[in-house]
Amino acid sequence: MSVQQIITLQDIVRALRAAAGEGDGVDLDGDIADVTFSELGYDSIAVLETVGSLERAYGFSLGDEAIQEAQTPGQLLRLAIEATAGVAGLAA
Amino acid sequence: MSTGRTDSTTDTTGTGSTTGTAVVTGIGVVAPNGLGTEEYWAATLRGESGIRRLTRFDPAQYPSRLAGEVLGFDPSAHLPDRLLPQTDHMTRLALTAADLAVLDAGAGPEELHTLGAGVVTASASGGFEFGQRELENLWSKGNEYVSAYQSFAWFYAVNTGQISIRNGMRGPSGVIVADQAGGLDAVAHARRQLRGGASLMVTGGVDSSLCPWGWTAQIATGLLSTSDDPARAYTPFADTANGYVAGEGGAILVLETEEAALARGARPYGSVAGHAATFDPPPGSSRGPALRAAILGALADADCPPGDVDVVYADAAGLPDKDAAEAAALREVFGPHGVPVTAPKSMTGRLYSGGGPLDLATALLGFRDGVIPPTANVTLPDPAHRIDLVTGEPRAVATRTALVLARGHGGFNSAMVLRAPAAPRTPSP
């Protein structure tokens, strides 16, 4: 983790897709940053599974409270960026 | 493995306004010798077996190497992408069977999206393949690598839950765990829910645990055949009986009150006329096995004298002592050679929770087409059994009442009586 990895919305969407599957009638490549997971058809376990895969890929930990806080992919992205910065800071 | 069951001998008549008659209006089959109801039925009448060497994993190091696998099943062709990460193989098969059954019943949102539509399935093992993968992740990589979906994907009740969610059903639901007997008990419990006021129940069972972990658990019973010859491994009631072959799959049925079914113009395949379940005494007891009591209880529940039974779908354990016990129970109730007996499961292997419901589906299709499908791989039954086993070719005979038997490991016995509909159902185009 010596090099800071920059997480983008595309990474969040990729993780969502891999962990919980593509939805019917939902365009994950569209403007979904501020659409709630619930409206996208993902339940809390789907979010938990997605966060788990991000944590494993990027080596950070968001914690349970953060998972509950993130209601949209955009909010999850912000938390992930903060956590990545934290990991990079520790490694520096 | 925990076991639980509902006492079926204390049926209470519910407060529902129905006559109490539960009819089957939809059938969905996923079987080793046919994916889809008519595919399975045609293969069964041709005597085509689905038993072959395991392909899901390399069975070389195990004492039993044959199984009834559902080949050519592509889950993404049947189910939405969203369901794939969260489902075990057996749940994918169960959802596919449920979709087929609901489609066959012609049930839509009006029938399904209510508090009167529920799901009761049976499960003998849960999602072993999913569970094995996640346990491997836990041991080899750490707990952060275990899927969040492990929280329910392995669970006995998961097929019931996923079927109810997928179909928007909000009525009474549950799961029965009683090994191979559970499949019939689940249908009996669905009937009980109809009597209690539900209008439509999706029921039956689909099992699969063809992964090393699940396979080891099955081998541990000591009941599996160790033969490598698909034609000789599972020969129930023959003097060559040496164990059974395990399979995967089963059947899901749509069960409705006769009133509701006829009111919406559905065409019943037949009705569930009677059921009883019993449990064997402990080993060493002076009392004999309780299968006969289950048969008599089911006949009494159906108000059906033994002479009215046209065909028996046997449990067909494929082990000499268990076959002898079942034959003895049949002789005691029906007399020697007193009723045609068949075991089409000789073409699929024993499907645990799926076995009983698949036999129910087979018996209903037999009503429709005026035929009793054969027992495969058996030329002549052991003469000591003194039963009229249907072998070789299907027997063309009109049947109106069928008895289906299922026994579960550890002492479960279940018996169910089916009756043909008053107006015969003709084959679907």
Short mmCIF file of C-alpha atoms in Angstrom, two decimals:
data_model
loop_
_atom_site.label_atom_id
_atom_site.label_comp_id
_atom_site.label_asym_id
_atom_site.label_seq_id
_atom_site.Cartn_x
_atom_site.Cartn_y
_atom_site.Cartn_z
CA MET A 1 0.00 0.00 0.00
CA SER A 2 2.88 2.38 -0.56
CA VAL A 3 1.16 3.86 -3.59
CA GLN A 4 -2.14 5.56 -2.95
CA GLN A 5 -4.86 3.99 -5.05
CA ILE A 6 -7.54 6.31 -6.29
CA ILE A 7 -11.01 4.82 -6.09
CA THR A 8 -13.55 5.99 -8.59
CA LEU A 9 -17.28 5.51 -8.91
CA GLN A 10 -16.52 2.96 -11.63
CA ASP A 11 -14.65 0.87 -9.06
CA ILE A 12 -17.64 1.02 -6.72
CA VAL A 13 -19.96 -0.03 -9.53
CA ARG A 14 -17.61 -2.82 -10.57
CA ALA A 15 -17.55 -4.13 -6.98
CA LEU A 16 -21.32 -3.84 -6.68
CA ARG A 17 -21.83 -5.73 -9.91
CA ALA A 18 -19.41 -8.51 -8.96
CA ALA A 19 -20.61 -8.88 -5.39
CA ALA A 20 -24.35 -8.55 -5.76
CA GLY A 21 -25.16 -8.84 -9.46
CA GLU A 22 -26.62 -6.58 -12.10
CA GLY A 23 -30.20 -5.52 -11.59
CA ASP A 24 -33.17 -5.71 -13.88
CA GLY A 25 -34.11 -2.33 -15.34
CA VAL A 26 -31.24 -0.51 -13.63
CA ASP A 27 -28.40 1.05 -15.63
CA LEU A 28 -25.42 0.91 -13.29
CA ASP A 29 -23.35 2.83 -15.86
CA GLY A 30 -25.80 5.73 -15.70
CA ASP A 31 -25.87 8.62 -13.27
CA ILE A 32 -26.36 6.63 -10.08
CA ALA A 33 -24.00 8.33 -7.60
CA ASP A 34 -26.88 9.81 -5.62
CA VAL A 35 -29.46 7.05 -6.14
CA THR A 36 -29.97 5.02 -2.99
CA PHE A 37 -28.92 1.38 -2.93
CA SER A 38 -32.48 0.57 -2.01
CA GLU A 39 -33.78 2.28 -5.16
CA LEU A 40 -31.16 0.39 -7.15
CA GLY A 41 -32.58 -2.83 -5.71
CA TYR A 42 -29.69 -3.70 -3.41
CA ASP A 43 -30.49 -4.72 0.16
CA SER A 44 -28.23 -4.30 3.19
CA ILE A 45 -26.52 -7.66 2.66
CA ALA A 46 -25.69 -6.68 -0.91
CA VAL A 47 -24.05 -3.49 0.39
CA LEU A 48 -22.23 -5.46 3.09
CA GLU A 49 -20.92 -7.90 0.50
CA THR A 50 -19.82 -5.04 -1.78
CA VAL A 51 -18.03 -3.22 1.05
CA GLY A 52 -16.31 -6.49 2.00
CA SER A 53 -14.95 -6.92 -1.50
CA LEU A 54 -13.72 -3.28 -1.57
CA GLU A 55 -12.04 -3.72 1.82
CA ARG A 56 -10.23 -6.83 0.60
CA ALA A 57 -9.16 -5.18 -2.66
CA TYR A 58 -7.94 -1.91 -1.14
CA GLY A 59 -6.82 -3.03 2.30
CA PHE A 60 -8.89 -0.63 4.36
CA SER A 61 -11.69 -1.08 6.86
CA LEU A 62 -14.84 0.98 6.75
CA GLY A 63 -16.44 -0.33 9.92
CA ASP A 64 -20.07 -1.18 10.50
CA GLU A 65 -21.22 2.39 11.20
CA ALA A 66 -19.78 3.63 7.93
CA ILE A 67 -21.62 0.86 6.11
CA GLN A 68 -24.90 2.03 7.60
CA GLU A 69 -24.06 5.65 6.76
CA ALA A 70 -23.50 4.99 3.08
CA GLN A 71 -26.94 5.06 1.49
CA THR A 72 -25.75 5.73 -2.08
CA PRO A 73 -22.78 4.70 -4.25
CA GLY A 74 -21.55 8.31 -4.03
CA GLN A 75 -21.56 8.27 -0.24
CA LEU A 76 -19.81 4.90 -0.25
CA LEU A 77 -17.19 6.34 -2.63
CA ARG A 78 -16.48 9.27 -0.29
CA LEU A 79 -16.03 6.93 2.70
CA ALA A 80 -13.80 4.66 0.63
CA ILE A 81 -11.61 7.60 -0.50
CA GLU A 82 -11.23 8.77 3.09
CA ALA A 83 -10.35 5.27 4.23
CA THR A 84 -7.84 4.84 1.38
CA ALA A 85 -6.19 8.08 2.37
CA GLY A 86 -5.99 6.74 5.90
CA VAL A 87 -4.31 3.54 4.74
CA ALA A 88 -1.89 5.52 2.55
CA GLY A 89 -1.13 7.86 5.45
CA LEU A 90 -0.31 4.95 7.73
CA ALA A 91 1.93 3.38 5.11
CA ALA A 92 3.83 6.65 4.44
CA MET B 1 -28.00 -31.76 11.35
CA SER B 2 -31.16 -30.83 13.16
CA THR B 3 -34.43 -32.42 12.31
CA GLY B 4 -37.85 -30.99 12.77
CA ARG B 5 -41.22 -31.92 11.48
CA THR B 6 -44.78 -31.12 11.98
CA ASP B 7 -47.02 -33.76 13.43
CA SER B 8 -49.19 -34.71 10.53
CA THR B 9 -51.52 -36.97 12.42
CA THR B 10 -53.24 -34.05 14.10
CA ASP B 11 -54.62 -32.26 11.09
CA THR B 12 -56.88 -29.51 12.22
CA THR B 13 -59.63 -28.35 9.99
CA GLY B 14 -59.12 -24.66 9.56
CA THR B 15 -61.67 -21.96 9.62
CA GLY B 16 -61.34 -21.40 5.87
CA SER B 17 -64.50 -21.60 3.84
CA THR B 18 -63.13 -24.35 1.60
CA THR B 19 -64.21 -27.93 1.22
CA GLY B 20 -60.76 -28.91 2.40
CA THR B 21 -59.79 -30.35 -0.96
CA ALA B 22 -56.31 -29.33 -2.10
CA VAL B 23 -55.59 -29.66 -5.81
CA VAL B 24 -52.31 -29.53 -7.73
CA THR B 25 -52.54 -26.96 -10.52
CA GLY B 26 -48.88 -26.53 -11.42
CA ILE B 27 -45.84 -28.81 -11.71
CA GLY B 28 -42.18 -27.84 -12.14
CA VAL B 29 -39.56 -30.58 -12.47
CA VAL B 30 -35.78 -30.40 -12.45
CA ALA B 31 -34.48 -33.97 -12.58
CA PRO B 32 -31.29 -35.75 -13.62
CA ASN B 33 -33.09 -37.29 -16.60
CA GLY B 34 -34.97 -34.16 -17.62
CA LEU B 35 -34.90 -30.40 -17.03
CA GLY B 36 -38.54 -29.40 -17.32
CA THR B 37 -41.67 -31.39 -16.56
CA GLU B 38 -42.41 -32.82 -20.01
CA GLU B 39 -38.71 -33.48 -20.71
CA TYR B 40 -38.52 -35.50 -17.48
CA TRP B 41 -41.78 -37.32 -18.16
CA ALA B 42 -40.81 -38.31 -21.71
CA ALA B 43 -37.40 -39.55 -20.55
CA THR B 44 -39.01 -41.51 -17.71
CA LEU B 45 -41.44 -43.24 -20.07
CA ARG B 46 -38.52 -44.09 -22.36
CA GLY B 47 -36.74 -45.63 -19.37
CA GLU B 48 -33.91 -43.15 -19.76
CA SER B 49 -31.69 -42.89 -16.71
CA GLY B 50 -29.79 -39.82 -15.52
CA ILE B 51 -27.37 -41.82 -13.39
CA ARG B 52 -23.74 -41.57 -14.41
CA ARG B 53 -20.26 -40.85 -13.05
CA LEU B 54 -20.07 -37.58 -11.13
CA THR B 55 -18.82 -34.60 -13.12
CA ARG B 56 -19.31 -31.78 -10.59
CA PHE B 57 -16.08 -32.83 -8.88
CA ASP B 58 -13.62 -35.69 -9.35
CA PRO B 59 -15.09 -38.61 -7.38
CA ALA B 60 -12.09 -40.94 -7.88
CA GLN B 61 -11.01 -40.90 -4.23
CA TYR B 62 -14.49 -41.65 -2.86
CA PRO B 63 -16.09 -45.09 -2.44
CA SER B 64 -19.24 -43.97 -4.30
CA ARG B 65 -18.77 -42.36 -7.70
CA LEU B 66 -22.14 -42.41 -9.46
CA ALA B 67 -24.85 -39.81 -9.07
CA GLY B 68 -27.93 -38.39 -10.73
CA GLU B 69 -26.78 -34.94 -11.83
CA VAL B 70 -28.93 -32.36 -13.56
CA LEU B 71 -26.68 -31.78 -16.57
CA GLY B 72 -26.79 -28.79 -18.88
CA PHE B 73 -28.33 -26.45 -16.30
CA ASP B 74 -27.22 -22.87 -16.99
CA PRO B 75 -28.41 -20.77 -14.03
CA SER B 76 -28.01 -17.47 -15.87
CA ALA B 77 -30.44 -18.71 -18.53
CA HIS B 78 -33.13 -19.19 -15.89
CA LEU B 79 -32.51 -16.59 -13.20
CA PRO B 80 -31.73 -12.87 -12.97
CA ASP B 81 -28.10 -11.88 -12.49
CA ARG B 82 -28.91 -10.39 -9.09
CA LEU B 83 -29.79 -13.79 -7.63
CA LEU B 84 -26.62 -15.59 -8.70
CA PRO B 85 -24.12 -14.31 -6.08
CA GLN B 86 -26.51 -15.11 -3.25
CA THR B 87 -27.71 -18.60 -4.20
CA ASP B 88 -26.41 -22.12 -3.82
CA HIS B 89 -26.84 -24.51 -6.74
CA MET B 90 -29.80 -26.22 -5.06
CA THR B 91 -31.61 -22.90 -4.66
CA ARG B 92 -31.08 -22.09 -8.34
CA LEU B 93 -32.62 -25.46 -9.22
CA ALA B 94 -35.48 -24.84 -6.78
CA LEU B 95 -36.21 -21.35 -8.14
CA THR B 96 -36.21 -22.73 -11.67
CA ALA B 97 -38.63 -25.50 -10.68
CA ALA B 98 -40.84 -22.97 -8.87
CA ASP B 99 -40.90 -20.69 -11.94
CA LEU B 100 -41.98 -23.65 -14.09
CA ALA B 101 -44.69 -24.64 -11.60
CA VAL B 102 -46.11 -21.13 -11.26
CA LEU B 103 -46.10 -20.71 -15.05
CA ASP B 104 -47.80 -24.08 -15.47
CA ALA B 105 -50.45 -23.13 -12.92
CA GLY B 106 -51.11 -19.89 -14.75
CA ALA B 107 -50.94 -18.06 -11.42
CA GLY B 108 -50.33 -14.32 -11.69
CA PRO B 109 -49.94 -11.35 -9.34
CA GLU B 110 -53.59 -11.57 -8.33
CA GLU B 111 -53.08 -15.06 -6.93
CA LEU B 112 -49.50 -14.63 -5.71
CA HIS B 113 -49.12 -11.14 -4.25
CA THR B 114 -51.33 -11.76 -1.22
CA LEU B 115 -51.23 -12.82 2.40
CA GLY B 116 -53.04 -15.98 1.30
CA ALA B 117 -50.19 -17.27 -0.87
CA GLY B 118 -47.41 -19.08 0.97
CA VAL B 119 -44.46 -21.42 0.46
CA VAL B 120 -43.59 -24.65 2.27
CA THR B 121 -40.63 -26.62 0.96
CA ALA B 122 -38.59 -29.46 2.39
CA SER B 123 -34.83 -29.46 2.70
CA ALA B 124 -32.55 -32.29 3.75
CA SER B 125 -29.16 -30.62 3.73
CA GLY B 126 -29.22 -26.94 2.79
CA GLY B 127 -26.70 -25.34 0.45
CA PHE B 128 -23.62 -27.49 0.93
CA GLU B 129 -21.73 -26.35 -2.16
CA PHE B 130 -22.01 -22.67 -1.20
CA GLY B 131 -21.19 -23.53 2.41
CA GLN B 132 -18.13 -25.55 1.48
CA ARG B 133 -16.73 -22.70 -0.62
CA GLU B 134 -17.19 -20.18 2.17
CA LEU B 135 -15.74 -22.49 4.81
CA GLU B 136 -12.72 -22.92 2.54
CA ASN B 137 -12.46 -19.12 2.33
CA LEU B 138 -12.66 -18.89 6.11
CA TRP B 139 -9.95 -21.46 6.76
CA SER B 140 -7.56 -20.56 3.97
CA LYS B 141 -7.90 -16.76 3.78
CA GLY B 142 -9.68 -15.43 6.86
CA ASN B 143 -13.12 -14.32 7.96
CA GLU B 144 -13.09 -11.13 5.87
CA TYR B 145 -13.20 -13.39 2.78
CA VAL B 146 -16.44 -15.12 3.75
CA SER B 147 -19.41 -13.98 1.66
CA ALA B 148 -22.06 -11.97 3.48
CA TYR B 149 -24.55 -14.22 1.69
CA GLN B 150 -23.30 -17.17 3.73
CA SER B 151 -25.62 -15.73 6.38
CA PHE B 152 -28.54 -17.38 4.59
CA ALA B 153 -27.47 -19.11 1.36
CA TRP B 154 -26.68 -22.45 3.08
CA PHE B 155 -29.77 -22.46 5.24
CA TYR B 156 -32.52 -25.11 5.20
CA ALA B 157 -35.23 -22.47 4.77
CA VAL B 158 -33.49 -20.59 1.95
CA ASN B 159 -35.45 -22.15 -0.92
CA THR B 160 -38.72 -21.23 0.75
CA GLY B 161 -37.49 -17.68 1.34
CA GLN B 162 -36.15 -17.12 -2.15
CA ILE B 163 -39.27 -18.56 -3.81
CA SER B 164 -41.56 -16.35 -1.72
CA ILE B 165 -39.50 -13.20 -2.39
CA ARG B 166 -39.24 -13.90 -6.13
CA ASN B 167 -43.00 -14.36 -6.44
CA GLY B 168 -44.04 -11.63 -4.01
CA MET B 169 -45.83 -14.17 -1.81
CA ARG B 170 -46.56 -12.97 1.73
CA GLY B 171 -48.57 -15.85 3.19
CA PRO B 172 -47.69 -18.64 5.66
CA SER B 173 -44.31 -20.16 4.92
CA GLY B 174 -41.93 -22.67 6.40
CA VAL B 175 -39.52 -25.54 5.83
CA ILE B 176 -39.71 -29.21 6.79
CA VAL B 177 -36.56 -31.20 7.52
CA ALA B 178 -37.11 -34.97 7.56
CA ASP B 179 -34.64 -36.33 4.99
CA GLN B 180 -36.41 -38.10 2.10
CA ALA B 181 -39.75 -38.15 3.96
CA GLY B 182 -39.75 -34.36 4.23
CA GLY B 183 -40.84 -33.76 0.65
CA LEU B 184 -44.22 -35.40 1.23
CA ASP B 185 -44.55 -33.82 4.67
CA ALA B 186 -44.02 -30.37 3.15
CA VAL B 187 -46.89 -30.91 0.71
CA ALA B 188 -49.01 -32.13 3.62
CA HIS B 189 -48.20 -28.98 5.55
CA ALA B 190 -49.07 -26.86 2.53
CA ARG B 191 -52.44 -28.61 2.44
CA ARG B 192 -52.83 -27.84 6.14
CA GLN B 193 -52.21 -24.14 5.42
CA LEU B 194 -54.92 -24.21 2.74
CA ARG B 195 -57.32 -25.65 5.30
CA GLY B 196 -56.29 -22.89 7.67
CA GLY B 197 -57.29 -20.20 5.21
CA ALA B 198 -54.48 -19.86 2.66
CA SER B 199 -55.58 -19.90 -0.98
CA LEU B 200 -52.44 -20.95 -2.85
CA MET B 201 -49.27 -22.70 -1.71
CA VAL B 202 -46.04 -23.35 -3.56
CA THR B 203 -44.61 -26.56 -2.14
CA GLY B 204 -42.41 -29.59 -2.72
CA GLY B 205 -38.66 -29.88 -2.50
CA VAL B 206 -35.39 -29.65 -4.37
CA ASP B 207 -32.09 -30.81 -2.90
CA SER B 208 -28.51 -30.99 -4.10
CA SER B 209 -25.32 -31.60 -2.24
CA LEU B 210 -23.03 -32.94 -4.93
CA CYS B 211 -19.83 -31.36 -3.61
CA PRO B 212 -17.06 -33.10 -1.63
CA TRP B 213 -18.43 -31.92 1.72
CA GLY B 214 -22.00 -32.98 0.93
CA TRP B 215 -20.82 -36.20 -0.67
CA THR B 216 -18.83 -37.18 2.43
CA ALA B 217 -21.91 -36.64 4.59
CA GLN B 218 -23.97 -38.88 2.32
CA ILE B 219 -21.33 -41.61 2.21
CA ALA B 220 -21.18 -41.63 6.01
CA THR B 221 -24.67 -43.17 6.17
CA GLY B 222 -23.28 -46.34 4.60
CA LEU B 223 -26.36 -46.60 2.39
CA LEU B 224 -24.87 -45.51 -0.95
CA SER B 225 -24.05 -48.01 -3.66
CA THR B 226 -20.36 -48.38 -4.43
CA SER B 227 -20.94 -49.86 -7.87
CA ASP B 228 -19.48 -48.09 -10.92
CA ASP B 229 -22.05 -49.57 -13.30
CA PRO B 230 -24.99 -47.18 -13.83
CA ALA B 231 -27.21 -50.13 -14.77
CA ARG B 232 -26.46 -52.10 -11.61
CA ALA B 233 -25.80 -49.51 -8.92
CA TYR B 234 -29.39 -48.85 -7.87
CA THR B 235 -31.69 -51.83 -8.34
CA PRO B 236 -34.49 -51.53 -5.77
CA PHE B 237 -36.39 -54.75 -4.94
CA ALA B 238 -34.00 -56.87 -7.04
CA ASP B 239 -31.86 -59.55 -5.46
CA THR B 240 -28.89 -57.45 -6.59
CA ALA B 241 -29.89 -54.46 -4.39
CA ASN B 242 -26.69 -53.02 -2.95
CA GLY B 243 -27.49 -49.48 -1.92
CA TYR B 244 -28.82 -46.40 -3.62
CA VAL B 245 -27.41 -43.75 -5.91
CA ALA B 246 -27.87 -40.17 -4.73
CA GLY B 247 -29.13 -37.50 -7.07
CA GLU B 248 -30.09 -33.85 -7.17
CA GLY B 249 -33.24 -32.01 -8.18
CA GLY B 250 -36.88 -32.62 -7.39
CA ALA B 251 -40.21 -31.00 -8.04
CA ILE B 252 -42.12 -27.92 -6.97
CA LEU B 253 -45.91 -28.00 -7.03
CA VAL B 254 -48.60 -25.33 -6.89
CA LEU B 255 -51.32 -26.42 -4.49
CA GLU B 256 -54.63 -24.56 -4.29
CA THR B 257 -58.02 -25.01 -2.72
CA GLU B 258 -60.29 -26.68 -5.22
CA GLU B 259 -62.67 -23.71 -4.96
CA ALA B 260 -60.00 -21.14 -5.76
CA ALA B 261 -58.55 -23.22 -8.59
CA LEU B 262 -61.86 -23.84 -10.30
CA ALA B 263 -63.02 -20.26 -9.76
CA ARG B 264 -60.10 -18.94 -11.77
CA GLY B 265 -60.37 -21.63 -14.40
CA ALA B 266 -57.25 -23.61 -13.50
CA ARG B 267 -57.10 -27.26 -14.51
CA PRO B 268 -56.10 -29.53 -11.62
CA TYR B 269 -53.81 -32.52 -12.21
CA GLY B 270 -55.36 -34.16 -9.17
CA SER B 271 -55.86 -33.73 -5.46
CA VAL B 272 -53.94 -34.52 -2.30
CA ALA B 273 -56.45 -36.82 -0.69
CA GLY B 274 -54.60 -38.13 2.33
CA HIS B 275 -51.36 -38.10 4.27
CA ALA B 276 -49.83 -39.57 7.39
CA ALA B 277 -46.35 -39.56 8.87
CA THR B 278 -44.88 -41.93 11.44
CA PHE B 279 -41.55 -42.52 13.11
CA ASP B 280 -39.84 -45.88 13.56
CA PRO B 281 -39.12 -47.27 17.02
CA PRO B 282 -35.48 -47.21 18.13
CA PRO B 283 -33.13 -49.98 16.93
CA GLY B 284 -33.54 -53.12 19.01
CA SER B 285 -37.17 -52.41 19.83
CA SER B 286 -39.58 -55.32 19.67
CA ARG B 287 -41.94 -53.14 17.65
CA GLY B 288 -41.52 -53.25 13.88
CA PRO B 289 -41.01 -50.36 11.45
CA ALA B 290 -43.87 -47.86 11.25
CA LEU B 291 -44.23 -47.58 7.46
CA ARG B 292 -47.41 -49.69 7.48
CA ALA B 293 -48.95 -47.36 10.04
CA ALA B 294 -48.16 -44.41 7.78
CA ILE B 295 -49.83 -46.15 4.82
CA LEU B 296 -52.93 -47.00 6.85
CA GLY B 297 -53.05 -43.47 8.25
CA ALA B 298 -52.87 -41.90 4.80
CA LEU B 299 -55.57 -44.24 3.46
CA ALA B 300 -57.80 -43.41 6.43
CA ASP B 301 -57.19 -39.69 5.94
CA ALA B 302 -58.23 -40.11 2.29
CA ASP B 303 -61.20 -42.29 3.27
CA CYS B 304 -59.79 -44.76 0.77
CA PRO B 305 -60.00 -48.56 1.11
CA PRO B 306 -56.77 -50.33 0.05
CA GLY B 307 -58.57 -51.87 -2.94
CA ASP B 308 -59.08 -48.42 -4.45
CA VAL B 309 -55.33 -47.79 -4.79
CA ASP B 310 -54.28 -48.29 -8.42
CA VAL B 311 -50.53 -47.79 -8.09
CA VAL B 312 -47.85 -47.39 -5.42
CA TYR B 313 -44.78 -45.21 -5.95
CA ALA B 314 -42.39 -46.96 -3.60
CA ASP B 315 -39.72 -45.43 -1.40
CA ALA B 316 -37.39 -48.03 -2.94
CA ALA B 317 -34.35 -47.75 -0.67
CA GLY B 318 -32.36 -50.19 -2.79
CA LEU B 319 -31.04 -52.06 0.26
CA PRO B 320 -32.12 -55.67 0.90
CA ASP B 321 -33.44 -55.18 4.44
CA LYS B 322 -35.22 -51.90 3.71
CA ASP B 323 -36.71 -53.23 0.47
CA ALA B 324 -37.94 -56.29 2.38
CA ALA B 325 -39.52 -54.09 5.05
CA GLU B 326 -41.31 -51.96 2.45
CA ALA B 327 -42.50 -55.05 0.53
CA ALA B 328 -43.79 -56.55 3.78
CA ALA B 329 -45.76 -53.38 4.57
CA LEU B 330 -47.26 -53.42 1.06
CA ARG B 331 -48.21 -57.13 1.38
CA GLU B 332 -49.81 -56.53 4.76
CA VAL B 333 -51.99 -53.72 3.40
CA PHE B 334 -52.66 -54.85 -0.18
CA GLY B 335 -51.92 -58.59 -0.13
CA PRO B 336 -49.16 -60.36 -2.11
CA HIS B 337 -48.86 -58.92 -5.64
CA GLY B 338 -51.95 -56.90 -4.68
CA VAL B 339 -51.17 -53.61 -6.40
CA PRO B 340 -48.79 -52.38 -9.12
CA VAL B 341 -45.63 -50.93 -7.53
CA THR B 342 -43.07 -48.79 -9.31
CA ALA B 343 -39.89 -46.83 -8.60
CA PRO B 344 -39.05 -44.37 -11.40
CA LYS B 345 -36.48 -42.92 -9.00
CA SER B 346 -34.29 -45.78 -10.22
CA MET B 347 -33.62 -43.38 -13.15
CA THR B 348 -32.78 -40.31 -11.07
CA GLY B 349 -31.28 -41.67 -7.89
CA ARG B 350 -32.73 -40.76 -4.53
CA LEU B 351 -33.27 -37.01 -4.40
CA TYR B 352 -33.82 -36.61 -0.64
CA SER B 353 -36.40 -33.80 -0.19
CA GLY B 354 -36.95 -33.76 -3.95
CA GLY B 355 -37.79 -37.47 -4.18
CA GLY B 356 -41.30 -37.45 -2.73
CA PRO B 357 -42.49 -34.38 -4.66
CA LEU B 358 -41.03 -35.78 -7.90
CA ASP B 359 -42.96 -39.02 -7.30
CA LEU B 360 -46.11 -36.96 -6.71
CA ALA B 361 -45.54 -35.17 -10.02
CA THR B 362 -44.92 -38.50 -11.75
CA ALA B 363 -48.08 -40.03 -10.33
CA LEU B 364 -50.14 -37.01 -11.48
CA LEU B 365 -48.69 -37.22 -14.99
CA GLY B 366 -49.50 -40.94 -14.89
CA PHE B 367 -53.15 -40.08 -14.15
CA ARG B 368 -53.16 -37.71 -17.11
CA ASP B 369 -51.66 -40.10 -19.62
CA GLY B 370 -53.07 -43.41 -18.37
CA VAL B 371 -49.71 -45.03 -17.76
CA ILE B 372 -47.47 -46.31 -14.97
CA PRO B 373 -43.78 -45.59 -15.63
CA PRO B 374 -41.37 -48.47 -15.11
CA THR B 375 -38.66 -49.23 -12.58
CA ALA B 376 -35.38 -49.13 -14.51
CA ASN B 377 -32.49 -51.56 -14.18
CA VAL B 378 -34.63 -54.29 -12.65
CA THR B 379 -35.73 -57.23 -14.80
CA LEU B 380 -37.47 -59.15 -12.06
CA PRO B 381 -37.96 -58.27 -8.42
CA ASP B 382 -36.70 -60.66 -5.77
CA PRO B 383 -39.55 -63.24 -5.67
CA ALA B 384 -39.42 -63.21 -1.87
CA HIS B 385 -40.87 -59.69 -1.91
CA ARG B 386 -44.07 -60.89 -3.63
CA ILE B 387 -44.82 -57.51 -5.16
CA ASP B 388 -46.10 -56.61 -8.62
CA LEU B 389 -43.18 -54.39 -9.66
CA VAL B 390 -43.62 -52.54 -12.96
CA THR B 391 -40.40 -53.15 -14.89
CA GLY B 392 -39.12 -52.80 -18.44
CA GLU B 393 -41.83 -50.92 -20.30
CA PRO B 394 -44.41 -48.45 -19.00
CA ARG B 395 -47.66 -50.19 -18.15
CA ALA B 396 -50.62 -48.69 -20.01
CA VAL B 397 -53.34 -48.63 -17.39
CA ALA B 398 -55.70 -45.92 -16.24
CA THR B 399 -54.97 -44.97 -12.65
CA ARG B 400 -57.21 -42.79 -10.48
CA THR B 401 -55.69 -43.24 -7.03
CA ALA B 402 -51.97 -43.36 -6.24
CA LEU B 403 -50.08 -43.96 -3.02
CA VAL B 404 -46.64 -42.34 -2.73
CA LEU B 405 -44.21 -43.50 -0.03
CA ALA B 406 -41.04 -41.91 1.30
CA ARG B 407 -38.72 -42.91 4.12
CA GLY B 408 -36.04 -40.69 5.59
CA HIS B 409 -32.76 -41.75 7.17
CA GLY B 410 -33.16 -42.20 10.89
CA GLY B 411 -36.73 -43.49 10.94
CA PHE B 412 -39.00 -41.04 9.11
CA ASN B 413 -41.97 -42.53 7.22
CA SER B 414 -44.41 -40.59 5.11
CA ALA B 415 -47.31 -41.68 2.91
CA MET B 416 -49.52 -39.60 0.65
CA VAL B 417 -52.62 -40.50 -1.36
CA LEU B 418 -53.38 -38.67 -4.62
CA ARG B 419 -56.61 -38.77 -6.59
CA ALA B 420 -57.17 -38.02 -10.26
CA PRO B 421 -59.42 -35.08 -11.09
CA ALA B 422 -63.08 -35.70 -11.93
CA ALA B 423 -62.51 -34.21 -15.38
CA PRO B 424 -59.42 -35.81 -16.94
CA ARG B 425 -56.63 -33.45 -17.86
CA THR B 426 -55.25 -33.89 -21.34
CA PRO B 427 -51.55 -33.50 -22.14
CA SER B 428 -50.30 -29.99 -22.69
CA PRO B 429 -49.59 -29.15 -26.33
#
